[in-house]
Coordinates of C-alpha atoms and ligand atoms in Angstrom, one line a residue:
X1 CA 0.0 0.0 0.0
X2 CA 0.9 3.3 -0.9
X3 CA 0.6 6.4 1.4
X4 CA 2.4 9.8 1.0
X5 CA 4.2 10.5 3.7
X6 CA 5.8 14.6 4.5
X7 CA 8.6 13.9 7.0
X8 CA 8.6 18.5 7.7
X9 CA 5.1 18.7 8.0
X10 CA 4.1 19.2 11.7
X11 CA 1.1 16.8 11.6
X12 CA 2.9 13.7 13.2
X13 CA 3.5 10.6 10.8
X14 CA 0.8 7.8 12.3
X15 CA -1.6 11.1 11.9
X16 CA -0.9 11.4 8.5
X17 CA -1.1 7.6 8.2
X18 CA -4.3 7.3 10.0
X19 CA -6.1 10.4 7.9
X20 CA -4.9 8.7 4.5
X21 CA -6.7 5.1 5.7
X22 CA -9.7 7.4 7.3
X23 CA -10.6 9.2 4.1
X24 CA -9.8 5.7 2.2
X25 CA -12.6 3.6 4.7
X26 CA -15.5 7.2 4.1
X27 CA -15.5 7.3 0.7
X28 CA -15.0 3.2 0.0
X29 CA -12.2 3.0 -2.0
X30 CA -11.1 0.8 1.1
X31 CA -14.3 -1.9 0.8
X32 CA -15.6 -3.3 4.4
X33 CA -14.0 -6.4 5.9
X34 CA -11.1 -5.8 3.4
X35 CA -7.7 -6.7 5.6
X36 CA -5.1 -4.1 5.9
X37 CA -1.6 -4.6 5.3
X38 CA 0.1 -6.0 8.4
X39 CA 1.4 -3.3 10.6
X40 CA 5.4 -5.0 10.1
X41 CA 4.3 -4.8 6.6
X42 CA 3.2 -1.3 6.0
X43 CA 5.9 -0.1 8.1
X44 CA 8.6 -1.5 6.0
X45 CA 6.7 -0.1 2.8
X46 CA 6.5 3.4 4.4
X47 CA 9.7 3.6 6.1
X48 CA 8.6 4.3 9.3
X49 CA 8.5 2.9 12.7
X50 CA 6.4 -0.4 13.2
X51 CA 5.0 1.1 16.3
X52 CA 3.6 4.7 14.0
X53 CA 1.5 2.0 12.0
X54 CA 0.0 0.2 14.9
X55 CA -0.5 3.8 16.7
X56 CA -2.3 4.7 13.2
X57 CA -4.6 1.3 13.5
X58 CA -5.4 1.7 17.1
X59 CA -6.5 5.3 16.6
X60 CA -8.8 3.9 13.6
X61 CA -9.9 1.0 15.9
X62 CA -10.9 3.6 18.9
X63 CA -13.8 5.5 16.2
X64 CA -14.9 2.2 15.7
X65 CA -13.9 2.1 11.2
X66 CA -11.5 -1.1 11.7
X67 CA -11.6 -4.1 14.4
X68 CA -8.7 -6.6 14.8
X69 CA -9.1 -10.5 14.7
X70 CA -6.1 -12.0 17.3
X71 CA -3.5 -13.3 14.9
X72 CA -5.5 -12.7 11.8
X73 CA -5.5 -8.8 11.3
X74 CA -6.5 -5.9 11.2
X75 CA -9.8 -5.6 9.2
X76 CA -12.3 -2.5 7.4
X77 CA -15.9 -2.3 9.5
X78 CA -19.3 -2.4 7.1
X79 CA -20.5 0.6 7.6
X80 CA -23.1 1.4 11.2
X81 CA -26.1 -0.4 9.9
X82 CA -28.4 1.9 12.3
X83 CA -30.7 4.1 10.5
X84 CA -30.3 7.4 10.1
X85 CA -32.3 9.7 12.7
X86 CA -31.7 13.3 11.8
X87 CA -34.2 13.2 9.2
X88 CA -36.1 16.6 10.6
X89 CA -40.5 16.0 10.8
X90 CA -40.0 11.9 10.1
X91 CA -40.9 10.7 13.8
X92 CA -40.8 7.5 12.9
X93 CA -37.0 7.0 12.6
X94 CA -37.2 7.6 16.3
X95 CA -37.0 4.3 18.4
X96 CA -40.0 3.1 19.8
X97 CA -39.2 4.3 23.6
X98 CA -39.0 8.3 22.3
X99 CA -42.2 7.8 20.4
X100 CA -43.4 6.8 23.6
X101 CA -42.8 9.0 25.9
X102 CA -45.3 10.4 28.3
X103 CA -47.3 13.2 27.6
X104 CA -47.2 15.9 30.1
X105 CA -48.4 19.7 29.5
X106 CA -45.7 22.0 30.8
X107 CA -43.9 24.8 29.6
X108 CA -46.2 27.7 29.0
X109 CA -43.6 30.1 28.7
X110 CA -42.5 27.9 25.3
X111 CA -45.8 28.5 24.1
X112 CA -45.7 32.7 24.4
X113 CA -42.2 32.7 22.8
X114 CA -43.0 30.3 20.2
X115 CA -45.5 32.7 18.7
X116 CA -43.8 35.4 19.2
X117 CA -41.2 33.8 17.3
X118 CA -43.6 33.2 14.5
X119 CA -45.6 36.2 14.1
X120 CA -43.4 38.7 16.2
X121 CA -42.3 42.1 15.2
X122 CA -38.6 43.7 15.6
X123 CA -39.2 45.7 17.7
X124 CA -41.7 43.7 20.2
X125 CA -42.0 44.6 23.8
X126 CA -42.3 41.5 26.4
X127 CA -44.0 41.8 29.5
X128 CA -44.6 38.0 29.8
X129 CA -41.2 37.0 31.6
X130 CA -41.0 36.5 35.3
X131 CA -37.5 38.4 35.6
X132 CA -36.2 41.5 36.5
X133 CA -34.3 44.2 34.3
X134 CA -30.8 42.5 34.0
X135 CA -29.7 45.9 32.1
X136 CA -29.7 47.3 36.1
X137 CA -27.6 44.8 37.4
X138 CA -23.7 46.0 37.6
X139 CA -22.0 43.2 35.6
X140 CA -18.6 45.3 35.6
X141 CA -18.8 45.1 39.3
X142 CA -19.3 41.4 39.3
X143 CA -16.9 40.8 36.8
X144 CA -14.1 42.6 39.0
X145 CA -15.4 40.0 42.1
X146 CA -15.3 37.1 40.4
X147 CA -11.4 37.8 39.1
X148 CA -10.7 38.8 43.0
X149 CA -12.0 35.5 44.1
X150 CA -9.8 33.4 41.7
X151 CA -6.7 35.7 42.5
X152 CA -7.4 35.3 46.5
X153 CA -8.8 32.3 46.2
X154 CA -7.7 29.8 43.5
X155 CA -8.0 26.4 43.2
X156 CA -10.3 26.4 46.0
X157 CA -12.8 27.8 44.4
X158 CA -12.9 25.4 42.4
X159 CA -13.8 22.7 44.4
X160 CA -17.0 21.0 45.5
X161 CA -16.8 22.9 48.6
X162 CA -19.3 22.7 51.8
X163 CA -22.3 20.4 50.2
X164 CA -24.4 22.7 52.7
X165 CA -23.1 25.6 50.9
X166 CA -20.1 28.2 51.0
X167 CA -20.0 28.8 55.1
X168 CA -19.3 32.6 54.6
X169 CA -22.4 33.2 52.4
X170 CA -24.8 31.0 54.6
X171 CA -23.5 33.4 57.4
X172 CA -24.4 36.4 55.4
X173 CA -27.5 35.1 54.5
X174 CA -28.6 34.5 57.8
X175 CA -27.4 38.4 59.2
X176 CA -29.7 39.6 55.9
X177 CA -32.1 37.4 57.5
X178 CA -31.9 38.5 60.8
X179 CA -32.0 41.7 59.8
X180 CA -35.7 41.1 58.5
X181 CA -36.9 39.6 61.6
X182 CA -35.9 36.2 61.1
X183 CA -33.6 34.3 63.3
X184 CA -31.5 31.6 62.1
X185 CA -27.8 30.4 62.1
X186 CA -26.0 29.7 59.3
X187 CA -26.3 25.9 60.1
X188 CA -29.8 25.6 58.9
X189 CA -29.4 27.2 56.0
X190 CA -28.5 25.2 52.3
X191 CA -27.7 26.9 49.2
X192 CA -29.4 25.7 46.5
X193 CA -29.2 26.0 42.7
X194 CA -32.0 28.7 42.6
X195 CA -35.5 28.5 44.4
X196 CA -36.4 26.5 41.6
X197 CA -34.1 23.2 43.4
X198 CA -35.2 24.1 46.4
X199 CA -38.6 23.0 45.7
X200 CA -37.6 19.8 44.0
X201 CA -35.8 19.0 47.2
X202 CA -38.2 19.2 49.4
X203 CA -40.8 18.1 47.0
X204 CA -38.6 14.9 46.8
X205 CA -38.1 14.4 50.3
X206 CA -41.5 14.9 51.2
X207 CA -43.8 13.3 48.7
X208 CA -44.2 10.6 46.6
X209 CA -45.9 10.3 43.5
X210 CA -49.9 10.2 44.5
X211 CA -49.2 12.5 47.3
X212 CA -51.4 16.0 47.9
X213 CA -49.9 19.0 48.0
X214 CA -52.1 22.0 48.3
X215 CA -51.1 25.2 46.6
X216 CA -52.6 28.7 46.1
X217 CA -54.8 29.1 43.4
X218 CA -53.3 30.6 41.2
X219 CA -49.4 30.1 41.3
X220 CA -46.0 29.9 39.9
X221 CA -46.4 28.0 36.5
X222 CA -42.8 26.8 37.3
X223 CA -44.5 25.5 40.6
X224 CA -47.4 23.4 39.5
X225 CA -45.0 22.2 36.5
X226 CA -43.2 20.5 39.1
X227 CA -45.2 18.7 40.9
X228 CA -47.5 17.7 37.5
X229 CA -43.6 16.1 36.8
X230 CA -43.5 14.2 40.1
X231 CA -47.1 13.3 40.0
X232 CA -48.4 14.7 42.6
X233 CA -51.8 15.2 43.4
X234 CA -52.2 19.0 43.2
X235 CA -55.4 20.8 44.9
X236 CA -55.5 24.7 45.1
X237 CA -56.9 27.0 47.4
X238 CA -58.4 30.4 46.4
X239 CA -56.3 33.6 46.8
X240 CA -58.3 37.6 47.4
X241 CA -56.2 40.7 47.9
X242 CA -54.8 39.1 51.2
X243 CA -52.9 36.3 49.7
X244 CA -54.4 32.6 50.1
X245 CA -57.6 32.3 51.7
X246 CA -56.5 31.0 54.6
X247 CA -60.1 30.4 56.4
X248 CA -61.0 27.7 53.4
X249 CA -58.0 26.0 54.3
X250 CA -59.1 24.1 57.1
X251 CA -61.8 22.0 55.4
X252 CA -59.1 21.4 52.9
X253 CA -56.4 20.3 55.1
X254 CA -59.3 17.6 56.9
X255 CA -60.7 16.5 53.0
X256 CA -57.2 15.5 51.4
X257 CA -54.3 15.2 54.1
X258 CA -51.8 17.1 52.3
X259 CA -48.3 16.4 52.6
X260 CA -47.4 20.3 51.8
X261 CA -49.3 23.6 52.0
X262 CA -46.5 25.8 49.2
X263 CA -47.4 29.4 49.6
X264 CA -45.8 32.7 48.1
X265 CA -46.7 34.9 50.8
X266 CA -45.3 38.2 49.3
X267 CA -45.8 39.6 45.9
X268 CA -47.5 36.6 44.8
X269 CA -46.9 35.1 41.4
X270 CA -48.9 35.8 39.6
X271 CA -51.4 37.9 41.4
X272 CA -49.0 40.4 43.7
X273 CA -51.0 40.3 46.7
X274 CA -49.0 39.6 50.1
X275 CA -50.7 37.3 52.7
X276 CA -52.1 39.4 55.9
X277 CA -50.3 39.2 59.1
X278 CA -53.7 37.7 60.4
X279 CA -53.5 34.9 57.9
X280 CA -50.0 34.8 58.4
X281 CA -50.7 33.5 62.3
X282 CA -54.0 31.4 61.9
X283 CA -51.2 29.5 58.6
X284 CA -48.8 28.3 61.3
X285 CA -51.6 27.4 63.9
X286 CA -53.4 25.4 60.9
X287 CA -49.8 24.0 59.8
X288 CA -49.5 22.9 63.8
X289 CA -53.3 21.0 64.1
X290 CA -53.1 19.3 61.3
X291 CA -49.6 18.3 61.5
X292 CA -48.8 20.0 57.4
X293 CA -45.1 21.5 56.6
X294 CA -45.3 24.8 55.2
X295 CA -43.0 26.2 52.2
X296 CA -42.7 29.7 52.4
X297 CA -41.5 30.7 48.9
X298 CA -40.2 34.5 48.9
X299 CA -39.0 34.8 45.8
X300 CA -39.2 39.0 45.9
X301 CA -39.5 39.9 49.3
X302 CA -36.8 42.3 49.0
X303 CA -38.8 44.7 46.1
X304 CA -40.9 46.3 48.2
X305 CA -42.2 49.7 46.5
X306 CA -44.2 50.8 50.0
X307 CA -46.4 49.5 53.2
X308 CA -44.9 47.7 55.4
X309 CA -43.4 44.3 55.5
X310 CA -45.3 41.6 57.4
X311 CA -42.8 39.0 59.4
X312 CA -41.9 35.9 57.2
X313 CA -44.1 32.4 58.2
X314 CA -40.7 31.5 58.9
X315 CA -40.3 34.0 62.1
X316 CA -43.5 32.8 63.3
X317 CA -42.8 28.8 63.2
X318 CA -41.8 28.1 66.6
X319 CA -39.7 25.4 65.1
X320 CA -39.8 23.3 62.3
X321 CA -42.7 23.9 61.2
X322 CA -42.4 26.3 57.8
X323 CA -39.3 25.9 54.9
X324 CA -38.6 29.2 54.1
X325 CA -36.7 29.7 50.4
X326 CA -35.2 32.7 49.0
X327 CA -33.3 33.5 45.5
X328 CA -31.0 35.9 44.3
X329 CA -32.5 35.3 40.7
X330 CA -34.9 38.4 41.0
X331 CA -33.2 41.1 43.3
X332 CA -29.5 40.2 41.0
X333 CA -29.5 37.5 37.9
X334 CA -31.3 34.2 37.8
X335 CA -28.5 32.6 35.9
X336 CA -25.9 33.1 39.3
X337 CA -28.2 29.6 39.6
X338 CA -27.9 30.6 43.8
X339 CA -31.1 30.6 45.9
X340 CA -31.3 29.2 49.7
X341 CA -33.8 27.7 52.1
X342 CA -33.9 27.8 55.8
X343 CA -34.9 24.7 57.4
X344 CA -34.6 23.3 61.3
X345 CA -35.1 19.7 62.9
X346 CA -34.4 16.6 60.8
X347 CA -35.7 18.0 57.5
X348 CA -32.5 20.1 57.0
X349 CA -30.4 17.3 56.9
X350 CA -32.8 15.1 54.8
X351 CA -32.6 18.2 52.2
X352 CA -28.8 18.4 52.8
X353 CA -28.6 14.7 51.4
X354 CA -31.4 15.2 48.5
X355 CA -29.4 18.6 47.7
X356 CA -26.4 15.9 47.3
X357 CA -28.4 13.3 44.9
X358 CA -29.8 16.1 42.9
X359 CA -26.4 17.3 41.7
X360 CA -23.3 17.1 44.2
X361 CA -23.1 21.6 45.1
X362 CA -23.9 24.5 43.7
X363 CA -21.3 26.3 42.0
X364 CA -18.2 27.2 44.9
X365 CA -16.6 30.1 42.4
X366 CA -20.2 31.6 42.1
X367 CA -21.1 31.4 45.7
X368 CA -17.8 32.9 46.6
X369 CA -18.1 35.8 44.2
X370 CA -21.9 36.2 45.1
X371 CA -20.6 36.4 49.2
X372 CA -18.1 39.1 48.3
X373 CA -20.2 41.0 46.4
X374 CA -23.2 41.2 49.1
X375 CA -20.7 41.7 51.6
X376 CA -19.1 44.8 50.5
X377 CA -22.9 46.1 50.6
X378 CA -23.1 46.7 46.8
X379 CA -26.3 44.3 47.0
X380 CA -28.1 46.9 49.4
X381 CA -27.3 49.8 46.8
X382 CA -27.9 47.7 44.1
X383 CA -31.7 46.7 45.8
X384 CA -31.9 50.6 46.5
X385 CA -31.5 51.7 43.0
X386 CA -33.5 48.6 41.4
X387 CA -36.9 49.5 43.7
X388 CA -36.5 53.3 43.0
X389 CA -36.5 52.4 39.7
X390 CA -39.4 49.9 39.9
X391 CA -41.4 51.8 41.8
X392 CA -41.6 54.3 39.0
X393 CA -42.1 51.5 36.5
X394 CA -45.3 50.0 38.1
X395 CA -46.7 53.5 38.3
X396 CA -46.4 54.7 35.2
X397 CA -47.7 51.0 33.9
X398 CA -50.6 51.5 35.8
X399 CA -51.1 54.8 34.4
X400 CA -50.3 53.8 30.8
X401 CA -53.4 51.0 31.9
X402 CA -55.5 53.8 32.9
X403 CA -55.2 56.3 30.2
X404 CA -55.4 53.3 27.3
X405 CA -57.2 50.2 28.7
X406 CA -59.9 51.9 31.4
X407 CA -63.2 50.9 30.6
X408 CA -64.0 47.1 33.1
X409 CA -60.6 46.9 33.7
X410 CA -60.0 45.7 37.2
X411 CA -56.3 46.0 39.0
X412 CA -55.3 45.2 42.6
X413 CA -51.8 47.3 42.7
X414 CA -48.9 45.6 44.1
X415 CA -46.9 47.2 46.6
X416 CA -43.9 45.4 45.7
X417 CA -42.8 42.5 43.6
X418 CA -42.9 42.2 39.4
X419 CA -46.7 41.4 38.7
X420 CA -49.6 43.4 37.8
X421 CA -52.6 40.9 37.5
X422 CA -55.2 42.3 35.1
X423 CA -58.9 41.1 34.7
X424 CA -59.8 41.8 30.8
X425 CA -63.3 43.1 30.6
X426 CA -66.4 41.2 29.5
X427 CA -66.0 38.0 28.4
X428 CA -62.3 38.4 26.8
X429 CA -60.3 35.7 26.8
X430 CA -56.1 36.3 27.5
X431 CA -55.7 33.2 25.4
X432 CA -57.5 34.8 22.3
X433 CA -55.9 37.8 22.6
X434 CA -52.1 37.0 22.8
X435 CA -51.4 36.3 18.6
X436 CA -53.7 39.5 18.4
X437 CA -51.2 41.2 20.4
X438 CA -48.1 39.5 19.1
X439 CA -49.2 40.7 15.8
X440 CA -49.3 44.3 17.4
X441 CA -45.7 43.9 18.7
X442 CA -46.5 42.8 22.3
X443 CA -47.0 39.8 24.7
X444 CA -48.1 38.8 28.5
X445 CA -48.5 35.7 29.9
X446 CA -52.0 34.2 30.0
X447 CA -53.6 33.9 33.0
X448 CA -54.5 29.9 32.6
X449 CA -50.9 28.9 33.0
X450 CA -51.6 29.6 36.6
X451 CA -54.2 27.4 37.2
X452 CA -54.7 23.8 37.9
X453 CA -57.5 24.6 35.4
X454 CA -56.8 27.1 32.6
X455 CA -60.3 28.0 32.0
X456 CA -60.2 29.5 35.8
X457 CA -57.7 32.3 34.4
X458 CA -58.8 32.5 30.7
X459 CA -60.1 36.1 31.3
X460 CA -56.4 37.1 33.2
X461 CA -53.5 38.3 32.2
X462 CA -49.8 38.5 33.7
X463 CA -47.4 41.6 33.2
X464 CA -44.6 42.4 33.9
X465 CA -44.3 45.9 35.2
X466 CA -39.9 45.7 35.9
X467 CA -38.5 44.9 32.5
X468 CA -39.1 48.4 30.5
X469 CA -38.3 51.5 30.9
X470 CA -41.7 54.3 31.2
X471 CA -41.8 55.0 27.7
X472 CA -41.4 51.4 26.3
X473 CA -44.2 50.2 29.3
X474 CA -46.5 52.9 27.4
X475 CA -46.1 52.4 23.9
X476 CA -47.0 48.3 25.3
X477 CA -49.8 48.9 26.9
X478 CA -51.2 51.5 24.1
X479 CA -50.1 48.2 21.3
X480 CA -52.3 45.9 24.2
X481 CA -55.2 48.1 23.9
X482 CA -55.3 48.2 20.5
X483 CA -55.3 43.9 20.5
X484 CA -58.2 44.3 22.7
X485 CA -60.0 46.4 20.7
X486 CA -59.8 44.3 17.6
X487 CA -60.9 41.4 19.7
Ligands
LIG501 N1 -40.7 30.8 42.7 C1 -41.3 31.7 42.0 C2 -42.6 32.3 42.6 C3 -40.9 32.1 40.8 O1 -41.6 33.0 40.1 C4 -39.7 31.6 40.3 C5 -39.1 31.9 38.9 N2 -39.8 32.7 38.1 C6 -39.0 30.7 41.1 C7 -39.5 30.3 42.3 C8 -37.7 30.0 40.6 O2 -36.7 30.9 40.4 P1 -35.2 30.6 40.6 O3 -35.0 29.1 40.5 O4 -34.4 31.3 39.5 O5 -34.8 31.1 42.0

């Protein structure tokens, strides 16, 4: 066999043999189970060391395009007789098991972009996420932490670290904490990979599949996608403009034994109510009679615009009663990944161990940079700035509202948090509406991905009130009411 051979060229010589054979095997001039030369062979025809030819082989042999029979030789693989799957719209190529798979509806947000990828405009405004404005948050600054850390820090931070969490930052979380009226030591809290794995933790440790968990009705999307995933029996309980309607609870908890009561008590998702101090109480007494673990998720309790704060669930449990969770994904960026729960009595260390399963520690290099950068109280100016700035957000969004949208329009306004929850008038459905208003250049989120039962929000819609500046929230709102006139 013949293969040209550059002794100056940089490429190394069983490379250049093993490219030459390569190409030969892909385009067939080299036919399936034909035998190569043997390597003592080829290497005396090429000149070259016997070991370059059997390096060559074995590189050939490793992506699988030649096998070798013990003392026969070294021999050209038929091609992968596998079909080919890439075939884009023919399902059937798929195996039998993907076909399969089970149906679940989740994913609303999908649906929303999808459309808006379809039908769109270029310069569309979005009010259907469930962020905050990451133009406010001081990347620069965080850039400048996170090279401090590796310079101070190195190779530790690269490490797994405390599975609990980075010690330092679980301190500081629990001064921030205190500082709100809620006591705890950094040993019972647990950094997690956002809220979002906090509530798979404890859903995991808590429930099993046919399990009841009672929720508010409506909630986070996110929320009830989860525990339609774990299949879990889901049952919700109506929320007013004091958060959940904590006197139907009771019959509730004595109908369906739930194993969890999850709650946002402040700035609710979707609705931005907070839960009364009142409600707050007779939750934990309920929680105590009927023997039901509470999780507190406060996903914005830091954006408060005005009125007062009422003490977290968590600062009235007298002691393992209420899972209080928290997440730097609103008040900084959701894709740190870093949110926390506080948790006492055997349940902490049950989470610690789930935490562990689910996928070893959260980030050590982000933690670190995330402790230092709260620490040096740039989080307290950056929270400063971001609710000035919200503040005037939601009211000139609820003025846009006004001026454009008025007539049966009905608003609760939030005193802190992302959401305005708006009733349409009439009979208007949000779901009917949204291509009208993609067409127009905007979007929301309906107010069916909140329910257990869509048709309980089809006549609601979610917006976001943080993401645009005044004049961009106006010229929305104005595109909005000109999607509900044409419907
Ligand atoms: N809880 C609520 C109420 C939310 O709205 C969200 C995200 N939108 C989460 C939890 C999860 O967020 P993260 O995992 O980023 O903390």
């Amino acid at each position: 066999m013949r293969i040209p051979i550059d002794r100056n060229s940089p490429t190394p010589l069983y490379e250049q043999i093993e490219k030459h054979l390569r190409q030969g095997i892909l385009n067939g001039s080299l036919a399936p189970e034909a035998r190569l030369p043997a390597s003592r062979q080829l290497a005396s025809d090429l000149g070259v060391n016997r070991i370059t030819v059997e390096n060559a082989y074995a590189a050939l042999e490793a992506d699988g395009l030649v096998y070798s029979r013990v003392g026969s030789g070294t021999y050209i693989l038929p091609p992968n007789p596998l079909p080919k799957i890439s075939r884009p719209g023919d399902e059937t190529a798929w195996p039998l098991w993907q076909r399969n798979l089970p149906e679940r509806s989740l994913g609303a947000r999908a649906a929303v972009e999808e459309l808006r990828l379809t039908a769109g405009r270029a310069d569309h405004i979005s009010f259907a996420g469930g962020i905050s404005d990451s133009n406010l948050f001081p990347a620069e600054d965080f850039r400048k932490v996170l090279q401090a850390v590796m310079r101070r820090d190195g190779i530790a931070a690269l490490e797994y670290g405390d599975r609990r969490g980075y010690a330092p930052l679980r301190e500081t979380i629990a001064h921030i904490l205190a500082s709100q009226g809620l006591q705890t030591s950094p040993e019972n809290v647990l950094i997690t990979a956002g809220s979002q794995q906090a509530l798979a933790l404890v859903s995991q440790l808590l429930l099993e599949p046919g399990d009841t968990i009672l929720v508010e009705s409506p909630t986070y999307s996110g929320a009830l996608d989860l525990f339609r995933a774990l299949n879990f029996r889901i049952i919700g309980v109506p929320v007013d403009g004091q958060g959940m309607c904590v006197d139907l609870l009771e019959k509730q908890l004595q109908q369906h034994h739930p194993k969890l009561v999850y709650t946002i008590p402040n700035f609710h998702n979707p609705t931005g109510t907070c839960l009364s101090g009142a409600r707050r109480r007779e939750l934990i007494v309920l929680s105590d009679r009927y023997n039901v673990p509470i999780f507190e998720d406060d996903f914005v309790g830091d954006l408060r615009y005005e009125g007062r704060a009422q003490p977290a669930l968590k600062a009235l449990d007298p002691g393992g009663r209420v899972i209080h969770v928290s997440t730097f994904s609103k008040m900084l960026m959701p894709g740190l990944r870093v949110g926390f729960l506080v948790a006492d009595g055997p349940v902490y260390d049950g989470l610690v161990k789930f935490k562990r399963v689910n996928d070893l520690a959260t980030s050590s290099l982000i933690q670190r940079a995330l402790h230092d950068y709260v620490t040096v109280g740039r989080y307290q100016a950056h929270l400063r700035r971001s609710t000035h700035i919200f503040r005037k957000r939601r009211d000139a969004m609820l003025a846009a509202i006004q001026r454009h949208l008025s007539g049966g329009i009905d608003i609760d306004p939030p005193q802190g948090g992302l959401f305005i929850w708006l009733k349409l008038p009439g009979n208007l459905s949000a779901d009917d509406l949204l291509p009208r208003a993609i067409r127009e250049g905007v979007d929301f989120m309906p107010g069916g991905n909140f329910f257990l039962d869509g048709g309980d929000g089809a006549g609601w819609l979610r917006l976001n009130f943080v993401v645009h500046e005044e004049g961009w929230a106006e010229e929305g709102i104005r595109r909005l009411a000109r999607a509900v006139a044409r419907l």
